[in-house]
CSV table of C-alpha atoms in Angstrom, one decimal:
chain,number,residue,atom,x,y,z
A,7,MET,CA,-0.5,-0.2,-0.2
A,8,ASP,CA,1.7,3.5,-0.4
A,9,ARG,CA,1.2,6.7,1.2
A,10,ARG,CA,-1.5,7.9,0.1
A,11,SER,CA,-3.7,5.1,-0.1
A,12,PHE,CA,-2.4,4.6,4.0
A,13,LEU,CA,-3.8,8.5,4.9
A,14,ALA,CA,-6.9,7.3,2.2
A,15,TYR,CA,-7.8,4.3,3.5
A,16,ASN,CA,-7.2,5.6,7.6
A,17,ALA,CA,-8.8,8.6,6.8
A,18,LEU,CA,-12.2,6.2,5.7
A,19,ALA,CA,-11.8,4.1,8.1
A,20,ALA,CA,-11.9,6.8,11.1
A,21,LEU,CA,-14.1,10.2,10.1
A,22,PRO,CA,-18.0,10.4,10.0
A,23,LEU,CA,-17.2,11.3,5.8
A,24,SER,CA,-20.4,11.0,3.7
A,25,GLY,CA,-20.7,12.2,0.0
A,26,ALA,CA,-19.2,10.8,-2.8
A,27,GLY,CA,-19.9,6.9,-2.7
A,28,LEU,CA,-18.8,7.1,2.2
A,29,SER,CA,-20.4,6.2,4.3
A,30,PRO,CA,-20.9,7.9,7.5
A,31,LEU,CA,-19.3,6.0,10.9
A,32,VAL,CA,-21.7,5.0,13.6
A,33,GLY,CA,-19.6,6.3,16.9
A,34,THR,CA,-19.9,5.2,20.6
A,35,ALA,CA,-20.4,8.7,21.4
A,36,SER,CA,-24.1,7.9,19.3
A,37,ALA,CA,-25.4,6.1,22.2
A,38,ALA,CA,-24.3,8.4,24.8
A,39,ILE,CA,-26.6,9.5,27.5
A,40,GLY,CA,-28.1,12.7,27.0
A,41,ARG,CA,-29.9,15.6,24.9
A,42,ARG,CA,-29.8,15.5,21.7
A,43,ILE,CA,-29.3,18.1,19.8
A,44,ASP,CA,-31.6,18.9,16.7
A,45,PHE,CA,-29.1,20.5,14.2
A,46,LYS,CA,-31.2,20.1,10.9
A,47,SER,CA,-34.4,22.4,11.3
A,48,ASN,CA,-35.3,26.3,11.8
A,49,LEU,CA,-32.2,27.2,10.0
A,50,PRO,CA,-30.1,28.7,10.2
A,51,ALA,CA,-29.1,28.9,13.4
A,52,PRO,CA,-28.9,32.7,15.2
A,53,GLY,CA,-25.9,33.7,16.3
A,54,SER,CA,-24.5,37.3,17.0
A,55,PHE,CA,-20.5,38.5,17.3
A,56,PRO,CA,-18.9,40.6,19.3
A,57,LYS,CA,-18.9,43.9,18.5
A,58,LYS,CA,-15.4,44.2,19.7
A,59,TRP,CA,-12.6,41.9,19.8
A,60,ILE,CA,-9.5,41.6,21.2
A,61,ALA,CA,-7.2,43.6,19.7
A,62,GLY,CA,-3.8,44.0,20.9
A,63,SER,CA,-2.1,46.9,22.7
A,64,GLN,CA,0.0,50.1,22.8
A,65,SER,CA,2.2,48.0,25.7
A,66,CYS,CA,2.8,43.7,24.8
A,67,MET,CA,4.2,44.0,27.8
A,68,ASP,CA,1.0,45.1,30.1
A,69,ASN,CA,-1.9,43.6,28.2
A,70,THR,CA,-3.7,42.0,30.9
A,71,ASP,CA,-6.1,40.8,28.6
A,72,PRO,CA,-6.2,37.1,28.1
A,73,PRO,CA,-4.0,34.9,25.4
A,74,VAL,CA,-7.6,34.3,23.4
A,75,GLN,CA,-10.6,34.9,23.5
A,76,VAL,CA,-13.7,32.8,23.6
A,77,HIS,CA,-16.8,33.6,22.1
A,78,TRP,CA,-20.0,32.0,21.8
A,79,TYR,CA,-21.4,32.6,18.3
A,80,ASP,CA,-24.6,30.0,19.6
A,81,PRO,CA,-24.5,27.9,22.2
A,82,HIS,CA,-23.4,25.2,20.4
A,83,THR,CA,-20.3,27.2,18.3
A,84,ALA,CA,-17.8,28.5,19.5
A,85,ILE,CA,-14.9,31.3,18.2
A,86,LEU,CA,-11.8,31.7,19.2
A,87,ARG,CA,-9.6,34.5,18.7
A,88,GLN,CA,-5.7,34.6,19.6
A,89,ASN,CA,-4.7,38.5,21.1
A,90,LYS,CA,-2.8,40.1,19.3
A,91,ALA,CA,-0.9,41.4,22.4
A,92,TYR,CA,0.3,37.6,21.9
A,93,SER,CA,0.9,37.4,18.3
A,94,TYR,CA,0.3,40.1,15.6
A,95,GLU,CA,-1.5,37.2,13.6
A,96,ALA,CA,-4.3,37.1,16.2
A,97,PRO,CA,-6.1,33.9,14.3
A,98,PHE,CA,-9.6,32.9,14.5
A,99,ALA,CA,-10.4,29.3,15.6
A,100,PRO,CA,-13.8,28.2,15.1
A,101,LEU,CA,-14.8,25.8,16.7
A,102,TYR,CA,-18.2,23.5,16.0
A,103,PHE,CA,-20.1,20.9,18.1
A,104,GLY,CA,-22.1,17.8,17.1
A,105,ASN,CA,-23.5,15.6,18.8
A,106,ASP,CA,-21.3,12.9,19.0
A,107,ARG,CA,-17.5,14.7,17.6
A,108,VAL,CA,-16.2,18.7,18.0
A,109,LEU,CA,-14.5,20.5,14.9
A,110,LEU,CA,-12.0,23.4,16.0
A,111,LEU,CA,-10.0,25.0,13.5
A,112,ASP,CA,-6.6,26.9,13.1
A,113,GLU,CA,-5.4,26.3,16.6
A,114,GLY,CA,-2.5,29.3,16.7
A,115,PHE,CA,0.2,30.9,16.8
A,116,VAL,CA,1.7,29.2,20.2
A,117,GLN,CA,2.9,26.3,20.7
A,118,LEU,CA,4.2,25.0,24.3
A,119,ARG,CA,0.8,25.6,27.0
A,120,ASN,CA,3.0,27.7,29.3
A,121,ASP,CA,3.1,30.2,27.1
A,122,TRP,CA,-0.6,29.5,26.8
A,123,ASP,CA,-2.8,26.8,27.4
A,124,LEU,CA,-5.1,26.5,24.1
A,125,ARG,CA,-6.1,22.8,24.9
A,126,GLY,CA,-6.9,23.6,28.2
A,127,VAL,CA,-9.5,26.3,26.4
A,128,VAL,CA,-10.8,24.1,24.2
A,129,ASP,CA,-11.2,21.7,27.4
A,130,GLN,CA,-13.0,24.2,28.9
A,131,CYS,CA,-14.9,25.3,26.0
A,132,ILE,CA,-16.4,21.2,26.1
A,133,GLU,CA,-17.3,20.7,29.7
A,134,GLU,CA,-19.5,24.1,29.2
A,135,TRP,CA,-21.1,22.9,25.8
A,136,CYS,CA,-21.7,19.2,27.4
A,137,SER,CA,-22.5,20.9,30.7
A,138,ARG,CA,-25.2,22.6,29.7
A,139,ASN,CA,-26.5,19.7,27.6
A,140,GLY,CA,-26.0,17.0,30.1
A,141,ARG,CA,-23.6,15.2,28.8
A,142,ASP,CA,-20.1,13.6,29.3
A,143,PRO,CA,-16.7,14.9,27.7
A,144,ALA,CA,-15.6,11.7,27.3
A,145,ASP,CA,-17.9,10.9,25.0
A,146,LEU,CA,-17.3,13.9,22.9
A,147,GLU,CA,-14.2,13.2,19.6
A,148,LEU,CA,-11.9,16.4,19.0
A,149,LEU,CA,-11.3,16.8,15.3
A,150,VAL,CA,-8.5,19.2,15.2
A,151,ALA,CA,-7.8,20.8,11.9
A,152,PHE,CA,-6.3,23.7,10.4
A,153,SER,CA,-7.4,25.7,6.3
A,154,HIS,CA,-3.7,25.4,5.4
A,155,LEU,CA,0.2,25.0,6.4
A,156,HIS,CA,1.3,27.8,7.7
A,157,ALA,CA,2.3,28.4,11.7
A,158,ASP,CA,0.1,30.3,13.2
A,159,HIS,CA,-3.1,27.8,11.9
A,160,TYR,CA,-1.5,25.0,13.1
A,161,ALA,CA,1.5,25.6,15.3
A,162,ALA,CA,-0.3,24.5,18.2
A,163,VAL,CA,-1.4,20.8,17.3
A,164,ASN,CA,1.1,19.7,19.0
A,165,GLN,CA,-0.9,20.4,22.2
A,166,PHE,CA,-3.2,17.9,21.5
A,167,ALA,CA,-0.7,15.2,21.0
A,168,ASP,CA,-1.5,12.9,24.5
A,169,ARG,CA,-5.4,14.5,24.1
A,170,PRO,CA,-7.7,11.1,24.7
A,171,LYS,CA,-9.8,10.4,21.8
A,172,THR,CA,-8.3,13.4,19.4
A,173,ARG,CA,-7.6,12.8,16.2
A,174,TYR,CA,-5.7,15.8,14.3
A,175,MET,CA,-4.7,16.6,10.3
A,176,GLY,CA,-0.6,16.1,9.6
A,177,LEU,CA,2.2,18.4,8.5
A,178,THR,CA,2.0,17.4,4.5
A,179,HIS,CA,0.1,18.0,1.6
A,180,ASP,CA,-1.3,14.2,1.8
A,181,GLU,CA,-1.7,14.0,5.6
A,182,MET,CA,-4.5,16.5,4.7
A,183,VAL,CA,-6.6,16.0,1.7
A,184,GLY,CA,-6.7,11.7,3.5
A,185,PHE,CA,-7.6,13.6,6.6
A,186,TRP,CA,-11.0,14.5,5.0
A,187,GLY,CA,-10.5,10.9,2.5
A,188,MET,CA,-10.5,13.2,-0.7
A,189,THR,CA,-9.9,11.8,-3.8
A,190,ASN,CA,-10.0,15.1,-6.6
A,191,PHE,CA,-8.4,18.0,-4.5
A,192,PRO,CA,-9.7,20.9,-4.6
A,193,GLU,CA,-13.0,20.1,-6.7
A,194,GLU,CA,-14.6,17.6,-4.6
A,195,ARG,CA,-16.8,18.8,-2.1
A,196,VAL,CA,-16.5,15.6,1.3
A,197,THR,CA,-19.2,16.3,4.4
A,198,LEU,CA,-18.3,15.9,7.8
A,199,ASP,CA,-20.3,14.5,10.4
A,200,LEU,CA,-20.2,15.6,13.5
A,201,GLY,CA,-23.3,13.2,15.0
A,202,GLY,CA,-26.6,15.2,12.7
A,203,ARG,CA,-23.8,18.5,11.9
A,204,ASP,CA,-22.4,18.5,9.2
A,205,ILE,CA,-19.6,20.5,8.2
A,206,LEU,CA,-18.7,20.6,3.7
A,207,ILE,CA,-15.2,20.9,2.8
A,208,TRP,CA,-13.6,21.4,-0.7
A,209,GLY,CA,-10.2,23.0,-1.9
A,210,SER,CA,-9.3,26.0,-1.6
A,211,PRO,CA,-5.8,27.0,-2.8
A,212,GLY,CA,-4.1,30.1,-3.8
A,213,HIS,CA,-2.7,31.8,-1.0
A,214,VAL,CA,-1.0,28.2,-0.1
A,215,VAL,CA,-0.9,24.9,-2.9
A,216,SER,CA,-3.4,23.6,0.3
A,217,GLU,CA,-6.1,24.8,1.6
A,218,PHE,CA,-9.8,24.1,2.5
A,219,THR,CA,-12.8,25.8,3.1
A,220,TYR,CA,-15.6,24.7,5.5
A,221,TYR,CA,-19.0,25.1,5.1
A,222,ASP,CA,-21.2,24.5,8.7
A,223,SER,CA,-24.9,24.1,7.6
A,224,TYR,CA,-25.8,25.1,11.1
A,225,THR,CA,-24.6,28.2,11.5
A,226,GLN,CA,-24.3,28.6,7.9
A,227,ILE,CA,-20.9,30.4,7.8
A,228,LEU,CA,-18.4,29.9,5.7
A,229,TYR,CA,-14.9,29.9,6.8
A,230,THR,CA,-12.6,31.0,4.1
A,231,GLY,CA,-9.5,31.0,6.1
A,232,ASP,CA,-6.7,33.2,4.6
A,233,MET,CA,-7.8,33.0,0.8
A,234,PHE,CA,-10.3,35.1,1.7
A,235,TYR,CA,-9.9,37.4,4.4
A,236,ARG,CA,-10.6,41.3,6.2
A,237,GLY,CA,-7.2,41.6,5.0
A,238,ARG,CA,-4.2,41.6,3.4
A,239,CYS,CA,-5.0,38.7,0.8
A,240,TYR,CA,-1.1,37.2,-0.1
A,241,ILE,CA,-2.2,35.0,-3.2
A,242,SER,CA,1.7,33.2,-4.5
A,243,PHE,CA,-0.9,31.6,-7.3
A,244,TRP,CA,-3.0,33.6,-8.9
A,245,GLN,CA,-5.2,31.3,-11.8
A,246,PRO,CA,-5.9,28.5,-8.7
A,247,TRP,CA,-7.0,31.5,-6.3
A,248,PHE,CA,-8.8,32.7,-9.2
A,249,ASP,CA,-10.6,29.3,-9.4
A,250,SER,CA,-11.3,29.1,-5.8
A,251,MET,CA,-12.8,32.0,-6.0
A,252,GLN,CA,-15.1,31.0,-8.4
A,253,ARG,CA,-15.3,27.6,-6.5
A,254,LEU,CA,-17.2,30.3,-3.9
A,255,ILE,CA,-19.3,32.4,-5.9
A,256,ASP,CA,-21.2,28.7,-7.1
A,257,PHE,CA,-21.7,27.7,-4.2
A,258,CYS,CA,-22.9,30.5,-2.7
A,259,ASP,CA,-25.4,31.0,-5.8
A,260,THR,CA,-26.6,27.6,-4.5
A,261,HIS,CA,-26.3,27.8,-0.5
A,262,SER,CA,-27.8,30.1,1.6
A,263,VAL,CA,-24.5,31.9,3.4
A,264,THR,CA,-25.5,34.4,6.1
A,265,HIS,CA,-21.7,34.9,6.8
A,266,VAL,CA,-18.5,34.9,5.4
A,267,MET,CA,-15.6,35.1,7.8
A,268,GLY,CA,-12.0,34.6,7.0
A,269,CYS,CA,-8.5,33.7,10.1
A,270,HIS,CA,-7.8,37.6,10.2
A,271,VAL,CA,-8.6,41.0,9.8
A,272,GLU,CA,-6.1,43.3,9.7
A,273,ILE,CA,-7.8,46.1,8.1
A,274,SER,CA,-9.0,49.1,10.1
A,275,ASN,CA,-13.3,50.3,10.0
A,276,ALA,CA,-12.0,52.9,7.8
A,277,GLY,CA,-10.4,50.5,5.7
A,278,GLU,CA,-7.1,51.8,6.5
A,279,ASP,CA,-4.4,48.9,6.7
A,280,TYR,CA,-2.8,47.8,9.6
A,281,ALA,CA,1.0,47.5,9.0
A,282,TYR,CA,2.4,44.1,8.7
A,283,GLY,CA,3.4,43.0,12.3
A,284,MET,CA,1.2,45.4,14.5
A,285,THR,CA,0.3,43.8,17.8
A,286,TYR,CA,-2.4,47.0,18.0
A,287,GLN,CA,-5.0,47.0,16.5
A,288,PRO,CA,-7.7,49.7,18.4
A,289,ASN,CA,-10.4,50.3,15.8
A,290,GLU,CA,-10.5,46.9,13.4
A,291,ALA,CA,-13.3,46.0,10.5
A,292,PRO,CA,-15.3,42.8,11.9
A,293,VAL,CA,-13.7,39.3,10.7
A,294,GLU,CA,-17.8,38.6,9.3
A,295,MET,CA,-18.2,39.5,6.2
A,296,THR,CA,-21.6,39.3,3.3
A,297,VAL,CA,-21.5,37.0,-0.3
A,298,GLN,CA,-22.5,40.7,-1.5
A,299,GLN,CA,-18.4,42.0,-0.5
A,300,LEU,CA,-17.2,38.5,-2.1
A,301,ARG,CA,-18.9,38.9,-5.4
A,302,GLU,CA,-17.8,42.2,-5.7
A,303,ALA,CA,-14.0,41.3,-4.7
A,304,PHE,CA,-14.1,38.2,-7.4
A,305,GLU,CA,-15.9,41.6,-10.2
A,306,TYR,CA,-12.8,43.2,-9.2
A,307,ALA,CA,-10.4,40.0,-9.5
A,308,LYS,CA,-11.6,40.0,-12.9
A,309,THR,CA,-10.0,43.4,-13.8
A,310,ILE,CA,-6.5,42.2,-12.0
A,311,THR,CA,-4.2,41.4,-14.9
A,312,GLU,CA,-0.5,41.8,-13.5
A,313,PRO,CA,1.0,41.4,-10.0
A,314,GLY,CA,0.6,44.4,-7.1
A,315,ILE,CA,-1.6,45.1,-4.8
A,316,TYR,CA,-6.0,46.1,-5.1
A,317,PHE,CA,-8.5,47.6,-2.8
A,318,THR,CA,-11.6,46.1,-3.2
A,319,GLY,CA,-13.2,48.3,-0.4
A,320,THR,CA,-13.7,45.1,1.7
A,321,VAL,CA,-10.3,43.8,1.4
A,322,PHE,CA,-6.4,44.1,-0.1
A,323,LEU,CA,-5.2,41.3,-3.0
A,324,CYS,CA,-2.0,41.4,-2.9
A,325,ASN,CA,-1.4,39.5,-5.8
A,326,GLN,CA,2.3,38.2,-6.6
A,327,THR,CA,3.4,40.8,-4.0
A,328,ARG,CA,6.1,40.7,-0.6
A,329,GLY,CA,4.1,38.7,1.8
A,330,THR,CA,5.9,41.5,4.8
A,331,THR,CA,4.6,44.1,3.6
A,332,THR,CA,1.6,45.9,2.0
A,333,ILE,CA,3.1,48.9,0.2
A,334,ASP,CA,4.9,46.8,-2.9
A,335,THR,CA,6.8,49.6,-6.0
A,336,ASN,CA,8.4,46.4,-6.9
A,337,PRO,CA,6.2,44.1,-6.8
A,338,TYR,CA,7.7,40.4,-8.6
A,339,ARG,CA,5.8,37.2,-9.4
A,340,TYR,CA,7.0,33.8,-7.8
A,341,SER,CA,8.7,31.2,-9.6
């Protein structure tokens, strides 16, 4: 058995994927005692984003906010955001609860638990959810995954290495694709069943090669990671990114989408760019975007014919430019 077959076999044997000929796995947690949540009716589930996220401070030494902010979008969906004083990347990390398992996306830019304990925060969220719903945390499986292969999205994976009843995504393209049981990346769309709550997953390369989009059928939030977010969308490979945007538009044409959500915010409410490496964003724009803003950005992208930085009114499209600056007068193409 070659490496790819081995990875795909393990993914198919382990994960409750449906679609593309895959059969859902009946997990032992489905027999757990407790209230089963109906994730299929009265959609989309109502929820809200905070008016303001923790966005660092003028002096990182004097910062008194916690390293991560936990916001419950609804009773079954938590959104974590790393404090910018701990990392200028300040990534967001959605946490989706189903009846049988929990999905954590994009774990944040931290490695050691004694730097700050992301695993402890996630476990606390799980315990809180279980307490509200009469469940035992030991019954829920945790899936630790990410949108793409950049360290600010997977650095904390090692914190979960010895956690019971936990599976986490590997750090190669084959392992990422195999984790979801995909055989036709990036076009193939698979369905992850969290226990009555479906997450649709497909490829969205362009920022990097190995990248995914996630759609939660319960909140109907479309999570686009770093390929489309409120800030500098660094596009390493223009045509694959353009094709990924077309897939997003096609999806929005046939599915209800409440919000488009990326993994960072690097722009102010006034449309001003926060400089690379900033650890304080006192007036940042909201992380959530609309489908209309996605459409407008795609229409703008159709007019771009050469490398450079272009502002769509919502995001900066950094077409094959250096990844550490916005005002780039000498853009170059990646070889």
